[in-house]
Amino acid sequence: MSKINAIITGVGGYVPDYILTNEELSRMVDTNDEWIMTRVGIKERRILTEEGLGTSYMARKAAKQLIQKTGVDPDSIEALIVTTSTADYKYPSTASIVLGKLGLKNAHAFDLWAACSGFLYAFDMAASMIQSGRYKKIMVIGADKMSSVTDYKDRQTCPLFGDGAAAVLVEATEEENIGMMDSYLRTDGKGLPFLHMKAGGSVCPPSHFTVDHRLHYTYQEGRTVFRYAVTNMSDDCALIAERNGLNKDNIDWVVPHQANMRIIEAVAKRLEMPMEKVMVNIERYGNTSAATIPLALWEYESQLKKGDNMILTAFGAGFTHGAMYLKWAY
């Protein structure tokens, strides 16, 4: 019996029209373009400004483009996974809203929360569902409206984040040596003090106090998170490369989470990869959390060819982290 594997057969993406530049940010907080570019490498980010629109809107736009590009029959999609840290509501799931708007009749849908590592976790889960033989077509969407949890009075964090979404179609194949080849995902559980939102959950529900003290925004100890991210993403990539016989000569692409240009460069250096083989769009989009990796695939799609060896890697709150070996399918 042939082994079933999971492949990506299409990518759709969406970023909002509004561009928040460093120059505009410098009029909001004490910062400037040189400071931001030197430390994180972000020139601008996209912001969803329309009132009443949330993460599900961007996810739906990306999914619609994916359906249009691939020509997939929506009724053939059996599961929809949305990975996000900025759900439209506490409940119902953002995935259920997206499913309803898309009119998917034969799928179940759920959200997966793993912060900036969310796409790797969700794609790994979708691949496992495909490999089980019980599913043939699954849509995975990484989407975050990070502007909704960003404090634009905090000069340390407000330059970092942007909004966006991207969707991939994951399908079954019996073709050998293609698709999701290997993954290494971990959560170390030490990250709470260094990266979190202080209020809004069951430990500290919303109140006048929490709103007045601006506790509903992303809190980050930047130096600690940077150190953990560099170490874990680099180590995870090295592990995946070593156990799959990959090196600078046969890796075609590295697809890193777009959090900080210095982190991306450190990962590339560890793998001895030239930067032209590393997918980078942080300068224009900033950190869109769970959307960064699929957005990179969306932007670079025209440069990819069947059989390309790719290492995907991410790091996020929790701390969550991991790397994945993917052979491109088209």
mmCIF file of C-alpha atoms in Angstrom:
data_model
loop_
_atom_site.group_PDB
_atom_site.id
_atom_site.type_symbol
_atom_site.label_atom_id
_atom_site.label_comp_id
_atom_site.label_asym_id
_atom_site.label_seq_id
_atom_site.Cartn_x
_atom_site.Cartn_y
_atom_site.Cartn_z
ATOM 1 C CA MET A 1 0.000 0.000 0.000
ATOM 2 C CA SER A 2 1.363 3.411 -0.958
ATOM 3 C CA LYS A 3 2.212 5.819 1.830
ATOM 4 C CA ILE A 4 0.034 8.939 1.973
ATOM 5 C CA ASN A 5 1.776 12.273 2.443
ATOM 6 C CA ALA A 6 0.626 15.883 2.696
ATOM 7 C CA ILE A 7 1.514 18.573 0.170
ATOM 8 C CA ILE A 8 0.747 22.252 -0.206
ATOM 9 C CA THR A 9 -1.064 22.742 -3.516
ATOM 10 C CA GLY A 10 -1.726 26.483 -3.359
ATOM 11 C CA VAL A 11 -1.240 29.691 -1.374
ATOM 12 C CA GLY A 12 -3.475 32.735 -0.999
ATOM 13 C CA GLY A 13 -2.693 35.928 0.894
ATOM 14 C CA TYR A 14 -4.087 39.245 1.999
ATOM 15 C CA VAL A 15 -2.625 42.380 3.574
ATOM 16 C CA PRO A 16 -4.643 45.542 4.340
ATOM 17 C CA ASP A 17 -4.228 48.615 2.171
ATOM 18 C CA TYR A 18 -3.194 51.053 4.901
ATOM 19 C CA ILE A 19 0.582 51.379 5.309
ATOM 20 C CA LEU A 20 1.906 52.574 8.670
ATOM 21 C CA THR A 21 5.409 53.926 8.055
ATOM 22 C CA ASN A 22 8.238 54.537 10.503
ATOM 23 C CA GLU A 23 7.916 58.234 9.775
ATOM 24 C CA GLU A 24 4.286 58.184 10.919
ATOM 25 C CA LEU A 25 5.189 56.144 14.006
ATOM 26 C CA SER A 26 7.833 58.726 14.916
ATOM 27 C CA ARG A 27 5.010 61.276 15.264
ATOM 28 C CA MET A 28 3.210 58.958 17.727
ATOM 29 C CA VAL A 29 6.083 57.868 19.988
ATOM 30 C CA ASP A 30 9.721 58.777 20.577
ATOM 31 C CA THR A 31 11.327 56.762 17.782
ATOM 32 C CA ASN A 32 12.719 57.179 14.281
ATOM 33 C CA ASP A 33 13.367 55.228 11.101
ATOM 34 C CA GLU A 34 17.066 54.659 11.816
ATOM 35 C CA TRP A 35 16.380 53.290 15.325
ATOM 36 C CA ILE A 36 13.703 50.861 14.065
ATOM 37 C CA MET A 37 15.623 49.709 10.984
ATOM 38 C CA THR A 38 18.843 49.154 12.979
ATOM 39 C CA ARG A 39 17.176 47.101 15.692
ATOM 40 C CA VAL A 40 14.486 45.131 13.879
ATOM 41 C CA GLY A 41 14.682 45.891 10.145
ATOM 42 C CA ILE A 42 11.084 47.057 9.665
ATOM 43 C CA LYS A 43 10.322 49.995 7.389
ATOM 44 C CA GLU A 44 6.507 49.759 7.283
ATOM 45 C CA ARG A 45 3.606 47.537 8.268
ATOM 46 C CA ARG A 46 0.022 47.026 7.044
ATOM 47 C CA ILE A 47 -2.855 47.918 9.376
ATOM 48 C CA LEU A 48 -6.524 46.923 9.135
ATOM 49 C CA THR A 49 -8.157 50.252 9.945
ATOM 50 C CA GLU A 50 -11.786 49.670 8.964
ATOM 51 C CA GLU A 51 -14.051 49.649 12.004
ATOM 52 C CA GLY A 52 -15.828 46.398 12.729
ATOM 53 C CA LEU A 53 -13.397 44.200 10.792
ATOM 54 C CA GLY A 54 -11.194 41.652 12.546
ATOM 55 C CA THR A 55 -8.911 38.717 11.905
ATOM 56 C CA SER A 56 -11.659 36.665 10.230
ATOM 57 C CA TYR A 57 -12.023 39.304 7.503
ATOM 58 C CA MET A 58 -8.371 39.001 6.482
ATOM 59 C CA ALA A 59 -8.489 35.198 6.781
ATOM 60 C CA ARG A 60 -11.534 35.085 4.520
ATOM 61 C CA LYS A 61 -9.877 37.314 1.915
ATOM 62 C CA ALA A 62 -6.808 35.052 1.838
ATOM 63 C CA ALA A 63 -8.987 31.921 1.651
ATOM 64 C CA LYS A 64 -11.067 33.305 -1.216
ATOM 65 C CA GLN A 65 -7.931 34.069 -3.194
ATOM 66 C CA LEU A 66 -6.660 30.547 -2.501
ATOM 67 C CA ILE A 67 -9.914 28.987 -3.713
ATOM 68 C CA GLN A 68 -9.870 31.161 -6.838
ATOM 69 C CA LYS A 69 -6.219 30.356 -7.639
ATOM 70 C CA THR A 70 -6.453 26.609 -7.116
ATOM 71 C CA GLY A 71 -9.968 26.093 -8.459
ATOM 72 C CA VAL A 72 -10.674 23.762 -5.533
ATOM 73 C CA ASP A 73 -14.328 22.880 -4.953
ATOM 74 C CA PRO A 74 -15.185 24.426 -1.538
ATOM 75 C CA ASP A 75 -17.443 21.434 -0.835
ATOM 76 C CA SER A 76 -14.403 19.139 -1.061
ATOM 77 C CA ILE A 77 -12.621 20.858 1.855
ATOM 78 C CA GLU A 78 -12.979 18.639 4.913
ATOM 79 C CA ALA A 79 -11.356 20.740 7.642
ATOM 80 C CA LEU A 80 -10.426 24.371 8.238
ATOM 81 C CA ILE A 81 -7.756 25.310 10.768
ATOM 82 C CA VAL A 82 -7.216 28.980 11.603
ATOM 83 C CA THR A 83 -4.165 29.769 13.711
ATOM 84 C CA THR A 84 -4.282 33.158 15.393
ATOM 85 C CA SER A 85 -3.622 34.976 18.663
ATOM 86 C CA THR A 86 -6.103 37.733 17.845
ATOM 87 C CA ALA A 87 -9.418 35.923 17.497
ATOM 88 C CA ASP A 88 -12.457 37.999 16.561
ATOM 89 C CA TYR A 89 -14.134 36.944 19.806
ATOM 90 C CA LYS A 90 -13.357 34.820 22.868
ATOM 91 C CA TYR A 91 -15.911 32.490 21.295
ATOM 92 C CA PRO A 92 -17.019 31.307 18.820
ATOM 93 C CA SER A 93 -13.812 30.358 17.026
ATOM 94 C CA THR A 94 -12.530 32.584 14.253
ATOM 95 C CA ALA A 95 -12.419 29.462 12.064
ATOM 96 C CA SER A 96 -16.159 28.951 12.471
ATOM 97 C CA ILE A 97 -16.783 32.523 11.309
ATOM 98 C CA VAL A 98 -14.503 32.072 8.287
ATOM 99 C CA LEU A 99 -16.158 28.756 7.433
ATOM 100 C CA GLY A 100 -19.594 30.356 7.586
ATOM 101 C CA LYS A 101 -18.591 33.271 5.369
ATOM 102 C CA LEU A 102 -16.961 30.924 2.829
ATOM 103 C CA GLY A 103 -19.992 28.622 2.819
ATOM 104 C CA LEU A 104 -17.999 25.434 3.425
ATOM 105 C CA LYS A 105 -20.618 22.713 3.785
ATOM 106 C CA ASN A 106 -18.548 19.601 4.487
ATOM 107 C CA ALA A 107 -15.824 20.793 6.869
ATOM 108 C CA HIS A 108 -15.313 21.153 10.581
ATOM 109 C CA ALA A 109 -13.349 24.177 11.752
ATOM 110 C CA PHE A 110 -11.315 25.150 14.784
ATOM 111 C CA ASP A 111 -8.740 27.663 15.987
ATOM 112 C CA LEU A 112 -5.217 26.737 17.038
ATOM 113 C CA TRP A 113 -3.297 29.030 19.387
ATOM 114 C CA ALA A 114 0.502 28.808 19.323
ATOM 115 C CA ALA A 115 1.353 32.492 18.877
ATOM 116 C CA CYS A 116 3.992 33.159 16.212
ATOM 117 C CA SER A 117 4.673 29.425 15.813
ATOM 118 C CA GLY A 118 1.023 28.836 14.980
ATOM 119 C CA PHE A 119 1.414 28.137 11.287
ATOM 120 C CA LEU A 120 4.001 25.404 11.871
ATOM 121 C CA TYR A 121 1.815 23.787 14.528
ATOM 122 C CA ALA A 122 -1.334 24.015 12.374
ATOM 123 C CA PHE A 123 0.347 22.741 9.220
ATOM 124 C CA ASP A 124 1.899 19.852 11.148
ATOM 125 C CA MET A 125 -1.549 18.950 12.506
ATOM 126 C CA ALA A 126 -3.126 19.174 9.047
ATOM 127 C CA ALA A 127 -0.355 16.985 7.594
ATOM 128 C CA SER A 128 -0.949 14.380 10.312
ATOM 129 C CA MET A 129 -4.687 14.386 9.555
ATOM 130 C CA ILE A 130 -3.924 13.877 5.863
ATOM 131 C CA GLN A 131 -1.352 11.143 6.554
ATOM 132 C CA SER A 132 -3.912 9.264 8.660
ATOM 133 C CA GLY A 133 -5.882 8.648 5.475
ATOM 134 C CA ARG A 134 -9.070 10.158 6.887
ATOM 135 C CA TYR A 135 -8.757 13.531 5.119
ATOM 136 C CA LYS A 136 -7.869 14.564 1.585
ATOM 137 C CA LYS A 137 -8.184 18.367 1.603
ATOM 138 C CA ILE A 138 -7.596 20.741 4.516
ATOM 139 C CA MET A 139 -7.280 24.526 4.499
ATOM 140 C CA VAL A 140 -4.828 26.105 6.948
ATOM 141 C CA ILE A 141 -4.916 29.855 7.543
ATOM 142 C CA GLY A 142 -2.459 31.945 9.546
ATOM 143 C CA ALA A 143 -3.999 35.319 10.375
ATOM 144 C CA ASP A 144 -3.442 38.030 12.960
ATOM 145 C CA LYS A 145 -4.633 41.572 13.518
ATOM 146 C CA MET A 146 -1.700 42.470 15.740
ATOM 147 C CA SER A 147 -2.603 46.162 15.665
ATOM 148 C CA SER A 148 -5.539 45.270 17.941
ATOM 149 C CA VAL A 149 -3.161 44.211 20.740
ATOM 150 C CA THR A 150 -0.384 46.758 20.138
ATOM 151 C CA ASP A 151 0.097 49.740 22.444
ATOM 152 C CA TYR A 152 0.937 52.698 20.220
ATOM 153 C CA LYS A 153 2.281 54.553 23.257
ATOM 154 C CA ASP A 154 4.953 51.884 23.829
ATOM 155 C CA ARG A 155 8.012 52.717 21.723
ATOM 156 C CA GLN A 156 9.555 49.290 22.353
ATOM 157 C CA THR A 157 6.743 47.184 20.867
ATOM 158 C CA CYS A 158 4.620 49.358 18.562
ATOM 159 C CA PRO A 159 7.120 49.337 15.648
ATOM 160 C CA LEU A 160 7.167 45.533 15.557
ATOM 161 C CA PHE A 161 3.702 44.413 14.522
ATOM 162 C CA GLY A 162 1.441 44.457 11.494
ATOM 163 C CA ASP A 163 -1.736 42.801 10.224
ATOM 164 C CA GLY A 164 -2.148 40.128 7.549
ATOM 165 C CA ALA A 165 -3.330 36.654 6.609
ATOM 166 C CA ALA A 166 -2.357 33.815 4.300
ATOM 167 C CA ALA A 167 -3.947 30.473 3.514
ATOM 168 C CA VAL A 168 -2.614 27.185 2.158
ATOM 169 C CA LEU A 169 -4.430 24.186 0.732
ATOM 170 C CA VAL A 170 -3.061 20.923 2.111
ATOM 171 C CA GLU A 171 -3.867 17.810 0.081
ATOM 172 C CA ALA A 172 -3.131 14.100 0.100
ATOM 173 C CA THR A 173 -0.682 12.543 -2.336
ATOM 174 C CA GLU A 174 0.808 9.112 -2.908
ATOM 175 C CA GLU A 175 3.711 10.588 -4.862
ATOM 176 C CA GLU A 176 6.959 9.775 -3.097
ATOM 177 C CA ASN A 177 9.576 12.197 -1.762
ATOM 178 C CA ILE A 178 7.372 15.291 -1.842
ATOM 179 C CA GLY A 179 5.516 17.395 0.723
ATOM 180 C CA MET A 180 5.933 17.485 4.504
ATOM 181 C CA MET A 181 9.023 15.378 5.177
ATOM 182 C CA ASP A 182 9.844 16.062 8.814
ATOM 183 C CA SER A 183 9.029 18.393 11.698
ATOM 184 C CA TYR A 184 10.369 19.227 15.127
ATOM 185 C CA LEU A 185 8.022 21.200 17.382
ATOM 186 C CA ARG A 186 8.556 22.049 21.017
ATOM 187 C CA THR A 187 7.101 24.161 23.826
ATOM 188 C CA ASP A 188 9.303 24.890 26.818
ATOM 189 C CA GLY A 189 6.733 26.630 29.018
ATOM 190 C CA LYS A 190 9.180 29.197 30.420
ATOM 191 C CA GLY A 191 7.964 32.108 28.352
ATOM 192 C CA LEU A 192 5.051 33.537 30.349
ATOM 193 C CA PRO A 193 6.955 36.283 32.225
ATOM 194 C CA PHE A 194 8.629 37.564 29.078
ATOM 195 C CA LEU A 195 5.869 37.703 26.465
ATOM 196 C CA HIS A 196 2.161 37.911 27.248
ATOM 197 C CA MET A 197 -0.950 40.038 27.518
ATOM 198 C CA LYS A 198 -1.501 40.862 31.186
ATOM 199 C CA ALA A 199 -5.294 41.120 31.169
ATOM 200 C CA GLY A 200 -8.344 39.841 29.332
ATOM 201 C CA GLY A 201 -8.107 36.166 30.250
ATOM 202 C CA SER A 202 -9.610 34.187 33.140
ATOM 203 C CA VAL A 203 -6.724 35.050 35.513
ATOM 204 C CA CYS A 204 -7.278 38.782 35.105
ATOM 205 C CA PRO A 205 -10.656 39.486 33.457
ATOM 206 C CA PRO A 206 -11.349 42.862 31.863
ATOM 207 C CA SER A 207 -12.237 45.669 34.254
ATOM 208 C CA HIS A 208 -12.022 49.441 34.464
ATOM 209 C CA PHE A 209 -8.668 48.959 36.201
ATOM 210 C CA THR A 210 -7.188 46.782 33.446
ATOM 211 C CA VAL A 211 -8.346 49.155 30.719
ATOM 212 C CA ASP A 212 -7.173 52.266 32.573
ATOM 213 C CA HIS A 213 -3.743 50.702 33.136
ATOM 214 C CA ARG A 214 -3.384 49.617 29.495
ATOM 215 C CA LEU A 215 -3.072 45.920 30.341
ATOM 216 C CA HIS A 216 -4.767 44.633 27.179
ATOM 217 C CA TYR A 217 -1.710 45.024 24.971
ATOM 218 C CA THR A 218 1.286 42.862 24.136
ATOM 219 C CA TYR A 219 3.971 42.977 26.826
ATOM 220 C CA GLN A 220 7.448 41.834 25.843
ATOM 221 C CA GLU A 221 10.897 41.789 27.411
ATOM 222 C CA GLY A 222 12.663 42.219 24.103
ATOM 223 C CA ARG A 223 16.209 41.147 24.984
ATOM 224 C CA THR A 224 15.133 37.880 26.607
ATOM 225 C CA VAL A 225 12.754 36.992 23.775
ATOM 226 C CA PHE A 226 15.426 37.839 21.200
ATOM 227 C CA ARG A 227 17.964 35.560 22.889
ATOM 228 C CA TYR A 228 15.545 32.631 23.154
ATOM 229 C CA ALA A 229 14.373 33.111 19.551
ATOM 230 C CA VAL A 230 17.877 33.118 18.077
ATOM 231 C CA THR A 231 18.945 30.058 20.075
ATOM 232 C CA ASN A 232 15.838 27.948 19.506
ATOM 233 C CA MET A 233 15.200 28.753 15.842
ATOM 234 C CA SER A 234 18.870 28.189 15.006
ATOM 235 C CA ASP A 235 19.086 24.938 16.988
ATOM 236 C CA ASP A 236 15.803 23.630 15.560
ATOM 237 C CA CYS A 237 16.895 24.312 11.986
ATOM 238 C CA ALA A 238 20.271 22.664 12.587
ATOM 239 C CA LEU A 239 18.556 19.579 14.045
ATOM 240 C CA ILE A 240 16.120 19.243 11.110
ATOM 241 C CA ALA A 241 18.964 19.728 8.626
ATOM 242 C CA GLU A 242 21.217 17.177 10.302
ATOM 243 C CA ARG A 243 18.663 14.392 10.585
ATOM 244 C CA ASN A 244 17.558 14.810 6.975
ATOM 245 C CA GLY A 245 20.997 15.155 5.365
ATOM 246 C CA LEU A 246 20.411 18.802 4.465
ATOM 247 C CA ASN A 247 23.110 21.451 4.146
ATOM 248 C CA LYS A 248 23.808 24.773 2.476
ATOM 249 C CA ASP A 249 24.283 23.016 -0.871
ATOM 250 C CA ASN A 250 20.914 21.223 -1.038
ATOM 251 C CA ILE A 251 18.641 23.579 0.920
ATOM 252 C CA ASP A 252 16.862 25.771 -1.600
ATOM 253 C CA TRP A 253 14.959 28.032 0.804
ATOM 254 C CA VAL A 254 14.813 28.960 4.459
ATOM 255 C CA VAL A 255 11.429 30.358 5.525
ATOM 256 C CA PRO A 256 11.813 32.003 8.946
ATOM 257 C CA HIS A 257 9.218 33.709 11.100
ATOM 258 C CA GLN A 258 9.515 37.445 10.448
ATOM 259 C CA ALA A 259 10.011 38.940 13.908
ATOM 260 C CA ASN A 260 13.380 40.672 13.708
ATOM 261 C CA MET A 261 15.882 40.950 10.863
ATOM 262 C CA ARG A 262 18.756 40.178 13.238
ATOM 263 C CA ILE A 263 17.081 36.892 14.242
ATOM 264 C CA ILE A 264 16.601 35.966 10.576
ATOM 265 C CA GLU A 265 20.260 36.727 9.817
ATOM 266 C CA ALA A 266 21.408 34.657 12.809
ATOM 267 C CA VAL A 267 19.405 31.632 11.612
ATOM 268 C CA ALA A 268 20.825 31.998 8.100
ATOM 269 C CA LYS A 269 24.357 32.222 9.503
ATOM 270 C CA ARG A 270 23.886 29.066 11.586
ATOM 271 C CA LEU A 271 22.824 27.169 8.418
ATOM 272 C CA GLU A 272 25.565 28.894 6.379
ATOM 273 C CA MET A 273 22.849 30.033 3.971
ATOM 274 C CA PRO A 274 23.230 33.103 1.733
ATOM 275 C CA MET A 275 20.506 35.667 2.376
ATOM 276 C CA GLU A 276 19.233 35.379 -1.208
ATOM 277 C CA LYS A 277 17.978 31.892 -0.241
ATOM 278 C CA VAL A 278 16.133 33.212 2.815
ATOM 279 C CA MET A 279 12.569 34.465 2.423
ATOM 280 C CA VAL A 280 12.358 37.971 3.879
ATOM 281 C CA ASN A 281 9.484 40.458 3.800
ATOM 282 C CA ILE A 282 9.726 41.892 7.324
ATOM 283 C CA GLU A 283 10.748 45.310 5.987
ATOM 284 C CA ARG A 284 7.299 45.828 4.428
ATOM 285 C CA TYR A 285 4.976 43.847 6.719
ATOM 286 C CA GLY A 286 6.568 43.677 10.166
ATOM 287 C CA ASN A 287 5.634 40.809 12.467
ATOM 288 C CA THR A 288 2.187 39.464 11.512
ATOM 289 C CA SER A 289 2.584 36.587 14.005
ATOM 290 C CA ALA A 290 0.958 33.379 12.691
ATOM 291 C CA ALA A 291 0.697 34.906 9.203
ATOM 292 C CA THR A 292 4.405 35.575 8.578
ATOM 293 C CA ILE A 293 5.465 32.181 7.178
ATOM 294 C CA PRO A 294 2.479 31.629 4.848
ATOM 295 C CA LEU A 295 2.722 35.273 3.698
ATOM 296 C CA ALA A 296 6.346 34.629 2.770
ATOM 297 C CA LEU A 297 5.313 31.527 0.795
ATOM 298 C CA TRP A 298 2.619 33.620 -0.917
ATOM 299 C CA GLU A 299 5.076 36.328 -1.924
ATOM 300 C CA TYR A 300 7.813 33.954 -3.101
ATOM 301 C CA GLU A 301 5.461 31.420 -4.754
ATOM 302 C CA SER A 302 6.456 32.392 -8.304
ATOM 303 C CA GLN A 303 10.131 31.666 -7.489
ATOM 304 C CA LEU A 304 9.480 28.171 -6.154
ATOM 305 C CA LYS A 305 9.769 25.001 -8.173
ATOM 306 C CA LYS A 306 8.738 21.418 -7.586
ATOM 307 C CA GLY A 307 11.153 19.517 -5.355
ATOM 308 C CA ASP A 308 12.669 22.584 -3.685
ATOM 309 C CA ASN A 309 14.008 21.697 -0.229
ATOM 310 C CA MET A 310 12.687 24.172 2.328
ATOM 311 C CA ILE A 311 13.228 24.629 6.047
ATOM 312 C CA LEU A 312 10.496 26.536 7.862
ATOM 313 C CA THR A 313 11.125 27.819 11.382
ATOM 314 C CA ALA A 314 9.365 29.924 14.007
ATOM 315 C CA PHE A 315 9.395 31.065 17.620
ATOM 316 C CA GLY A 316 6.561 32.497 19.672
ATOM 317 C CA ALA A 317 5.025 33.198 23.062
ATOM 318 C CA GLY A 318 4.930 30.287 25.441
ATOM 319 C CA PHE A 319 7.688 29.762 24.409
ATOM 320 C CA THR A 320 6.707 27.794 21.317
ATOM 321 C CA HIS A 321 9.236 26.985 18.622
ATOM 322 C CA GLY A 322 10.131 24.522 15.913
ATOM 323 C CA ALA A 323 11.350 23.774 12.403
ATOM 324 C CA MET A 324 9.982 21.790 9.494
ATOM 325 C CA TYR A 325 11.391 20.178 6.332
ATOM 326 C CA LEU A 326 9.095 20.648 3.347
ATOM 327 C CA LYS A 327 9.628 19.612 -0.284
ATOM 328 C CA TRP A 328 7.650 21.953 -2.508
ATOM 329 C CA ALA A 329 5.043 20.174 -4.624
ATOM 330 C CA TYR A 330 4.500 22.440 -7.642
#
